[in-house]
Amino acid sequence: MTAIHQAKAGITRDDIHTVVTEFYSRIRAEPRLGPIFEKHIGISDSDWAPHLNKIRDFWANVMLRDRAYQGNPMQAHMAVPEIQGTDFAIWLDLFQSTVTDSLPPAKAQVFDILARRIGKSLRMGLEQARPDGPPAFAEFQAQTGQQPPDQGLSKDP
């Protein structure tokens, strides 16, 4: 059993509930992401309840192999034209602070590692599928003489 699978074994549905509830409370208050979610989900807690339950099921699938989740994260993100690749860095920073504040360090680290993998995959898929395509890395490098920033998505602690 790998270290990540051993650590996942300690995560509970209660941990998932805590993380998702707190994370989306922070998302709703975030200046860039909050309005996007408000437009597509709503304002009231009753508007948010189905989304939170779906995301809890998603994380239960990831962490506990609970198969209650029914959905396609890539399609869900593709359906929201306001989402930009750079938004995933904001999402991941909020997620990391949420798990760090809400869980013991070992559990927080597992959530963070998996969230970064998922975020990287979603960002890459979104950028590849959109008409404007992936970032113009060669153009960035030519203009700045530097490698493009990775937005914190490739760092597996």
mmCIF file with all atom_site columns, N, CA and C in Angstrom, residues 65-115:
data_model
loop_
_atom_site.group_PDB
_atom_site.id
_atom_site.type_symbol
_atom_site.label_atom_id
_atom_site.label_alt_id
_atom_site.label_comp_id
_atom_site.label_asym_id
_atom_site.label_entity_id
_atom_site.label_seq_id
_atom_site.pdbx_PDB_ins_code
_atom_site.Cartn_x
_atom_site.Cartn_y
_atom_site.Cartn_z
_atom_site.occupancy
_atom_site.B_iso_or_equiv
_atom_site.pdbx_formal_charge
_atom_site.auth_seq_id
_atom_site.auth_comp_id
_atom_site.auth_asym_id
_atom_site.auth_atom_id
_atom_site.pdbx_PDB_model_num
ATOM 1   N N  . ARG A 1 65  ? -13.292 5.805  -1.890  1.00 0.00 ? 65  ARG A N  1
ATOM 2   C CA . ARG A 1 65  ? -13.766 4.906  -2.943  1.00 0.00 ? 65  ARG A CA 1
ATOM 3   C C  . ARG A 1 65  ? -15.267 4.648  -2.846  1.00 0.00 ? 65  ARG A C  1
ATOM 4   N N  . ASP A 1 66  ? -15.957 5.617  -2.286  1.00 0.00 ? 66  ASP A N  1
ATOM 5   C CA . ASP A 1 66  ? -17.408 5.599  -2.211  1.00 0.00 ? 66  ASP A CA 1
ATOM 6   C C  . ASP A 1 66  ? -17.915 6.032  -3.584  1.00 0.00 ? 66  ASP A C  1
ATOM 7   N N  . ARG A 1 67  ? -18.776 5.278  -4.178  1.00 0.00 ? 67  ARG A N  1
ATOM 8   C CA . ARG A 1 67  ? -19.188 5.539  -5.555  1.00 0.00 ? 67  ARG A CA 1
ATOM 9   C C  . ARG A 1 67  ? -20.504 6.312  -5.667  1.00 0.00 ? 67  ARG A C  1
ATOM 10  N N  . ALA A 1 68  ? -20.793 7.149  -4.692  1.00 0.00 ? 68  ALA A N  1
ATOM 11  C CA . ALA A 1 68  ? -22.029 7.941  -4.732  1.00 0.00 ? 68  ALA A CA 1
ATOM 12  C C  . ALA A 1 68  ? -21.956 9.067  -5.765  1.00 0.00 ? 68  ALA A C  1
ATOM 13  N N  . TYR A 1 69  ? -20.748 9.525  -6.083  1.00 0.00 ? 69  TYR A N  1
ATOM 14  C CA . TYR A 1 69  ? -20.598 10.644 -7.009  1.00 0.00 ? 69  TYR A CA 1
ATOM 15  C C  . TYR A 1 69  ? -21.015 10.252 -8.413  1.00 0.00 ? 69  TYR A C  1
ATOM 16  N N  . GLN A 1 70  ? -21.870 11.068 -8.991  1.00 0.00 ? 70  GLN A N  1
ATOM 17  C CA . GLN A 1 70  ? -22.291 10.898 -10.380 1.00 0.00 ? 70  GLN A CA 1
ATOM 18  C C  . GLN A 1 70  ? -22.018 12.221 -11.080 1.00 0.00 ? 70  GLN A C  1
ATOM 19  N N  . GLY A 1 71  ? -21.036 12.262 -11.909 1.00 0.00 ? 71  GLY A N  1
ATOM 20  C CA . GLY A 1 71  ? -20.739 13.502 -12.602 1.00 0.00 ? 71  GLY A CA 1
ATOM 21  C C  . GLY A 1 71  ? -19.436 13.414 -13.360 1.00 0.00 ? 71  GLY A C  1
ATOM 22  N N  . ASN A 1 72  ? -19.131 14.488 -14.058 1.00 0.00 ? 72  ASN A N  1
ATOM 23  C CA . ASN A 1 72  ? -17.911 14.594 -14.828 1.00 0.00 ? 72  ASN A CA 1
ATOM 24  C C  . ASN A 1 72  ? -17.316 15.970 -14.547 1.00 0.00 ? 72  ASN A C  1
ATOM 25  N N  . PRO A 1 73  ? -16.286 16.038 -13.709 1.00 0.00 ? 73  PRO A N  1
ATOM 26  C CA . PRO A 1 73  ? -15.726 17.336 -13.340 1.00 0.00 ? 73  PRO A CA 1
ATOM 27  C C  . PRO A 1 73  ? -15.246 18.156 -14.545 1.00 0.00 ? 73  PRO A C  1
ATOM 28  N N  . MET A 1 74  ? -14.666 17.508 -15.529 1.00 0.00 ? 74  MET A N  1
ATOM 29  C CA . MET A 1 74  ? -14.183 18.253 -16.691 1.00 0.00 ? 74  MET A CA 1
ATOM 30  C C  . MET A 1 74  ? -15.352 18.909 -17.427 1.00 0.00 ? 74  MET A C  1
ATOM 31  N N  . GLN A 1 75  ? -16.408 18.166 -17.656 1.00 0.00 ? 75  GLN A N  1
ATOM 32  C CA . GLN A 1 75  ? -17.574 18.738 -18.332 1.00 0.00 ? 75  GLN A CA 1
ATOM 33  C C  . GLN A 1 75  ? -18.183 19.868 -17.511 1.00 0.00 ? 75  GLN A C  1
ATOM 34  N N  . ALA A 1 76  ? -18.234 19.705 -16.207 1.00 0.00 ? 76  ALA A N  1
ATOM 35  C CA . ALA A 1 76  ? -18.802 20.745 -15.345 1.00 0.00 ? 76  ALA A CA 1
ATOM 36  C C  . ALA A 1 76  ? -17.998 22.035 -15.459 1.00 0.00 ? 76  ALA A C  1
ATOM 37  N N  . HIS A 1 77  ? -16.693 21.935 -15.473 1.00 0.00 ? 77  HIS A N  1
ATOM 38  C CA . HIS A 1 77  ? -15.859 23.129 -15.575 1.00 0.00 ? 77  HIS A CA 1
ATOM 39  C C  . HIS A 1 77  ? -15.889 23.718 -16.985 1.00 0.00 ? 77  HIS A C  1
ATOM 40  N N  . MET A 1 78  ? -15.959 22.873 -17.973 1.00 0.00 ? 78  MET A N  1
ATOM 41  C CA . MET A 1 78  ? -16.038 23.352 -19.366 1.00 0.00 ? 78  MET A CA 1
ATOM 42  C C  . MET A 1 78  ? -17.336 24.129 -19.607 1.00 0.00 ? 78  MET A C  1
ATOM 43  N N  . ALA A 1 79  ? -18.369 23.793 -18.881 1.00 0.00 ? 79  ALA A N  1
ATOM 44  C CA . ALA A 1 79  ? -19.676 24.435 -19.068 1.00 0.00 ? 79  ALA A CA 1
ATOM 45  C C  . ALA A 1 79  ? -19.739 25.846 -18.481 1.00 0.00 ? 79  ALA A C  1
ATOM 46  N N  . VAL A 1 80  ? -18.684 26.256 -17.804 1.00 0.00 ? 80  VAL A N  1
ATOM 47  C CA . VAL A 1 80  ? -18.657 27.584 -17.185 1.00 0.00 ? 80  VAL A CA 1
ATOM 48  C C  . VAL A 1 80  ? -17.619 28.425 -17.926 1.00 0.00 ? 80  VAL A C  1
ATOM 49  N N  . PRO A 1 81  ? -18.072 29.238 -18.878 1.00 0.00 ? 81  PRO A N  1
ATOM 50  C CA . PRO A 1 81  ? -17.115 29.969 -19.716 1.00 0.00 ? 81  PRO A CA 1
ATOM 51  C C  . PRO A 1 81  ? -16.262 30.981 -18.957 1.00 0.00 ? 81  PRO A C  1
ATOM 52  N N  . GLU A 1 82  ? -16.714 31.418 -17.791 1.00 0.00 ? 82  GLU A N  1
ATOM 53  C CA . GLU A 1 82  ? -15.944 32.408 -17.027 1.00 0.00 ? 82  GLU A CA 1
ATOM 54  C C  . GLU A 1 82  ? -14.682 31.818 -16.394 1.00 0.00 ? 82  GLU A C  1
ATOM 55  N N  . ILE A 1 83  ? -14.632 30.503 -16.238 1.00 0.00 ? 83  ILE A N  1
ATOM 56  C CA . ILE A 1 83  ? -13.468 29.882 -15.603 1.00 0.00 ? 83  ILE A CA 1
ATOM 57  C C  . ILE A 1 83  ? -12.271 29.989 -16.536 1.00 0.00 ? 83  ILE A C  1
ATOM 58  N N  . GLN A 1 84  ? -11.182 30.501 -15.997 1.00 0.00 ? 84  GLN A N  1
ATOM 59  C CA . GLN A 1 84  ? -9.923  30.604 -16.724 1.00 0.00 ? 84  GLN A CA 1
ATOM 60  C C  . GLN A 1 84  ? -8.903  29.692 -16.065 1.00 0.00 ? 84  GLN A C  1
ATOM 61  N N  . GLY A 1 85  ? -7.910  29.295 -16.819 1.00 0.00 ? 85  GLY A N  1
ATOM 62  C CA . GLY A 1 85  ? -6.874  28.427 -16.266 1.00 0.00 ? 85  GLY A CA 1
ATOM 63  C C  . GLY A 1 85  ? -6.223  28.988 -15.022 1.00 0.00 ? 85  GLY A C  1
ATOM 64  N N  . THR A 1 86  ? -6.028  30.292 -14.999 1.00 0.00 ? 86  THR A N  1
ATOM 65  C CA . THR A 1 86  ? -5.386  30.927 -13.844 1.00 0.00 ? 86  THR A CA 1
ATOM 66  C C  . THR A 1 86  ? -6.244  30.861 -12.579 1.00 0.00 ? 86  THR A C  1
ATOM 67  N N  . ASP A 1 87  ? -7.542  30.617 -12.739 1.00 0.00 ? 87  ASP A N  1
ATOM 68  C CA . ASP A 1 87  ? -8.420  30.512 -11.570 1.00 0.00 ? 87  ASP A CA 1
ATOM 69  C C  . ASP A 1 87  ? -8.074  29.301 -10.702 1.00 0.00 ? 87  ASP A C  1
ATOM 70  N N  . PHE A 1 88  ? -7.445  28.289 -11.288 1.00 0.00 ? 88  PHE A N  1
ATOM 71  C CA . PHE A 1 88  ? -7.126  27.101 -10.508 1.00 0.00 ? 88  PHE A CA 1
ATOM 72  C C  . PHE A 1 88  ? -6.080  27.389 -9.430  1.00 0.00 ? 88  PHE A C  1
ATOM 73  N N  . ALA A 1 89  ? -5.188  28.346 -9.673  1.00 0.00 ? 89  ALA A N  1
ATOM 74  C CA . ALA A 1 89  ? -4.216  28.714 -8.635  1.00 0.00 ? 89  ALA A CA 1
ATOM 75  C C  . ALA A 1 89  ? -4.929  29.328 -7.429  1.00 0.00 ? 89  ALA A C  1
ATOM 76  N N  . ILE A 1 90  ? -5.918  30.166 -7.683  1.00 0.00 ? 90  ILE A N  1
ATOM 77  C CA . ILE A 1 90  ? -6.711  30.753 -6.593  1.00 0.00 ? 90  ILE A CA 1
ATOM 78  C C  . ILE A 1 90  ? -7.421  29.636 -5.831  1.00 0.00 ? 90  ILE A C  1
ATOM 79  N N  . TRP A 1 91  ? -8.066  28.755 -6.593  1.00 0.00 ? 91  TRP A N  1
ATOM 80  C CA . TRP A 1 91  ? -8.803  27.627 -6.022  1.00 0.00 ? 91  TRP A CA 1
ATOM 81  C C  . TRP A 1 91  ? -7.889  26.796 -5.127  1.00 0.00 ? 91  TRP A C  1
ATOM 82  N N  . LEU A 1 92  ? -6.697  26.472 -5.648  1.00 0.00 ? 92  LEU A N  1
ATOM 83  C CA . LEU A 1 92  ? -5.789  25.616 -4.892  1.00 0.00 ? 92  LEU A CA 1
ATOM 84  C C  . LEU A 1 92  ? -5.233  26.299 -3.647  1.00 0.00 ? 92  LEU A C  1
ATOM 85  N N  . ASP A 1 93  ? -4.959  27.587 -3.742  1.00 0.00 ? 93  ASP A N  1
ATOM 86  C CA . ASP A 1 93  ? -4.497  28.301 -2.544  1.00 0.00 ? 93  ASP A CA 1
ATOM 87  C C  . ASP A 1 93  ? -5.566  28.299 -1.453  1.00 0.00 ? 93  ASP A C  1
ATOM 88  N N  . LEU A 1 94  ? -6.808  28.550 -1.849  1.00 0.00 ? 94  LEU A N  1
ATOM 89  C CA . LEU A 1 94  ? -7.908  28.508 -0.875  1.00 0.00 ? 94  LEU A CA 1
ATOM 90  C C  . LEU A 1 94  ? -8.096  27.106 -0.312  1.00 0.00 ? 94  LEU A C  1
ATOM 91  N N  . PHE A 1 95  ? -7.976  26.119 -1.182  1.00 0.00 ? 95  PHE A N  1
ATOM 92  C CA . PHE A 1 95  ? -8.156  24.741 -0.732  1.00 0.00 ? 95  PHE A CA 1
ATOM 93  C C  . PHE A 1 95  ? -7.056  24.365 0.258   1.00 0.00 ? 95  PHE A C  1
ATOM 94  N N  . GLN A 1 96  ? -5.813  24.719 -0.084  1.00 0.00 ? 96  GLN A N  1
ATOM 95  C CA . GLN A 1 96  ? -4.704  24.395 0.806   1.00 0.00 ? 96  GLN A CA 1
ATOM 96  C C  . GLN A 1 96  ? -4.877  25.066 2.169   1.00 0.00 ? 96  GLN A C  1
ATOM 97  N N  . SER A 1 97  ? -5.252  26.328 2.184   1.00 0.00 ? 97  SER A N  1
ATOM 98  C CA . SER A 1 97  ? -5.438  27.001 3.479   1.00 0.00 ? 97  SER A CA 1
ATOM 99  C C  . SER A 1 97  ? -6.602  26.378 4.252   1.00 0.00 ? 97  SER A C  1
ATOM 100 N N  . THR A 1 98  ? -7.635  25.959 3.540   1.00 0.00 ? 98  THR A N  1
ATOM 101 C CA . THR A 1 98  ? -8.774  25.325 4.204   1.00 0.00 ? 98  THR A CA 1
ATOM 102 C C  . THR A 1 98  ? -8.376  24.013 4.865   1.00 0.00 ? 98  THR A C  1
ATOM 103 N N  . VAL A 1 99  ? -7.705  23.134 4.116   1.00 0.00 ? 99  VAL A N  1
ATOM 104 C CA . VAL A 1 99  ? -7.351  21.839 4.706   1.00 0.00 ? 99  VAL A CA 1
ATOM 105 C C  . VAL A 1 99  ? -6.320  22.003 5.817   1.00 0.00 ? 99  VAL A C  1
ATOM 106 N N  . THR A 1 100 ? -5.407  22.967 5.660   1.00 0.00 ? 100 THR A N  1
ATOM 107 C CA . THR A 1 100 ? -4.407  23.220 6.700   1.00 0.00 ? 100 THR A CA 1
ATOM 108 C C  . THR A 1 100 ? -5.067  23.715 7.976   1.00 0.00 ? 100 THR A C  1
ATOM 109 N N  . ASP A 1 101 ? -6.076  24.566 7.822   1.00 0.00 ? 101 ASP A N  1
ATOM 110 C CA . ASP A 1 101 ? -6.778  25.106 8.995   1.00 0.00 ? 101 ASP A CA 1
ATOM 111 C C  . ASP A 1 101 ? -7.771  24.121 9.610   1.00 0.00 ? 101 ASP A C  1
ATOM 112 N N  . SER A 1 102 ? -8.224  23.136 8.831   1.00 0.00 ? 102 SER A N  1
ATOM 113 C CA . SER A 1 102 ? -9.342  22.292 9.265   1.00 0.00 ? 102 SER A CA 1
ATOM 114 C C  . SER A 1 102 ? -8.968  20.876 9.681   1.00 0.00 ? 102 SER A C  1
ATOM 115 N N  . LEU A 1 103 ? -7.799  20.408 9.273   1.00 0.00 ? 103 LEU A N  1
ATOM 116 C CA . LEU A 1 103 ? -7.442  19.002 9.487   1.00 0.00 ? 103 LEU A CA 1
ATOM 117 C C  . LEU A 1 103 ? -6.055  18.852 10.094  1.00 0.00 ? 103 LEU A C  1
ATOM 118 N N  . PRO A 1 104 ? -5.793  17.692 10.691  1.00 0.00 ? 104 PRO A N  1
ATOM 119 C CA . PRO A 1 104 ? -4.423  17.412 11.122  1.00 0.00 ? 104 PRO A CA 1
ATOM 120 C C  . PRO A 1 104 ? -3.485  17.415 9.904   1.00 0.00 ? 104 PRO A C  1
ATOM 121 N N  . PRO A 1 105 ? -2.206  17.705 10.116  1.00 0.00 ? 105 PRO A N  1
ATOM 122 C CA . PRO A 1 105 ? -1.266  17.854 8.995   1.00 0.00 ? 105 PRO A CA 1
ATOM 123 C C  . PRO A 1 105 ? -1.231  16.692 8.001   1.00 0.00 ? 105 PRO A C  1
ATOM 124 N N  . ALA A 1 106 ? -1.252  15.464 8.464   1.00 0.00 ? 106 ALA A N  1
ATOM 125 C CA . ALA A 1 106 ? -1.165  14.327 7.531   1.00 0.00 ? 106 ALA A CA 1
ATOM 126 C C  . ALA A 1 106 ? -2.383  14.266 6.611   1.00 0.00 ? 106 ALA A C  1
ATOM 127 N N  . LYS A 1 107 ? -3.548  14.490 7.149   1.00 0.00 ? 107 LYS A N  1
ATOM 128 C CA . LYS A 1 107 ? -4.766  14.485 6.334   1.00 0.00 ? 107 LYS A CA 1
ATOM 129 C C  . LYS A 1 107 ? -4.778  15.683 5.381   1.00 0.00 ? 107 LYS A C  1
ATOM 130 N N  . ALA A 1 108 ? -4.359  16.832 5.885   1.00 0.00 ? 108 ALA A N  1
ATOM 131 C CA . ALA A 1 108 ? -4.320  18.033 5.047   1.00 0.00 ? 108 ALA A CA 1
ATOM 132 C C  . ALA A 1 108 ? -3.384  17.825 3.864   1.00 0.00 ? 108 ALA A C  1
ATOM 133 N N  . GLN A 1 109 ? -2.250  17.195 4.104   1.00 0.00 ? 109 GLN A N  1
ATOM 134 C CA . GLN A 1 109 ? -1.287  16.971 3.032   1.00 0.00 ? 109 GLN A CA 1
ATOM 135 C C  . GLN A 1 109 ? -1.867  16.069 1.948   1.00 0.00 ? 109 GLN A C  1
ATOM 136 N N  . VAL A 1 110 ? -2.579  15.034 2.336   1.00 0.00 ? 110 VAL A N  1
ATOM 137 C CA . VAL A 1 110 ? -3.183  14.130 1.346   1.00 0.00 ? 110 VAL A CA 1
ATOM 138 C C  . VAL A 1 110 ? -4.211  14.874 0.505   1.00 0.00 ? 110 VAL A C  1
ATOM 139 N N  . PHE A 1 111 ? -5.072  15.636 1.155   1.00 0.00 ? 111 PHE A N  1
ATOM 140 C CA . PHE A 1 111 ? -6.048  16.429 0.410   1.00 0.00 ? 111 PHE A CA 1
ATOM 141 C C  . PHE A 1 111 ? -5.342  17.371 -0.565  1.00 0.00 ? 111 PHE A C  1
ATOM 142 N N  . ASP A 1 112 ? -4.303  18.049 -0.080  1.00 0.00 ? 112 ASP A N  1
ATOM 143 C CA . ASP A 1 112 ? -3.601  19.019 -0.918  1.00 0.00 ? 112 ASP A CA 1
ATOM 144 C C  . ASP A 1 112 ? -2.939  18.347 -2.120  1.00 0.00 ? 112 ASP A C  1
ATOM 145 N N  . ILE A 1 113 ? -2.286  17.233 -1.912  1.00 0.00 ? 113 ILE A N  1
ATOM 146 C CA . ILE A 1 113 ? -1.634  16.521 -3.020  1.00 0.00 ? 113 ILE A CA 1
ATOM 147 C C  . ILE A 1 113 ? -2.667  16.135 -4.078  1.00 0.00 ? 113 ILE A C  1
ATOM 148 N N  . LEU A 1 114 ? -3.757  15.562 -3.631  1.00 0.00 ? 114 LEU A N  1
ATOM 149 C CA . LEU A 1 114 ? -4.768  15.112 -4.592  1.00 0.00 ? 114 LEU A CA 1
ATOM 150 C C  . LEU A 1 114 ? -5.473  16.289 -5.259  1.00 0.00 ? 114 LEU A C  1
ATOM 151 N N  . ALA A 1 115 ? -5.729  17.351 -4.511  1.00 0.00 ? 115 ALA A N  1
ATOM 152 C CA . ALA A 1 115 ? -6.350  18.538 -5.113  1.00 0.00 ? 115 ALA A CA 1
ATOM 153 C C  . ALA A 1 115 ? -5.451  19.134 -6.185  1.00 0.00 ? 115 ALA A C  1
#
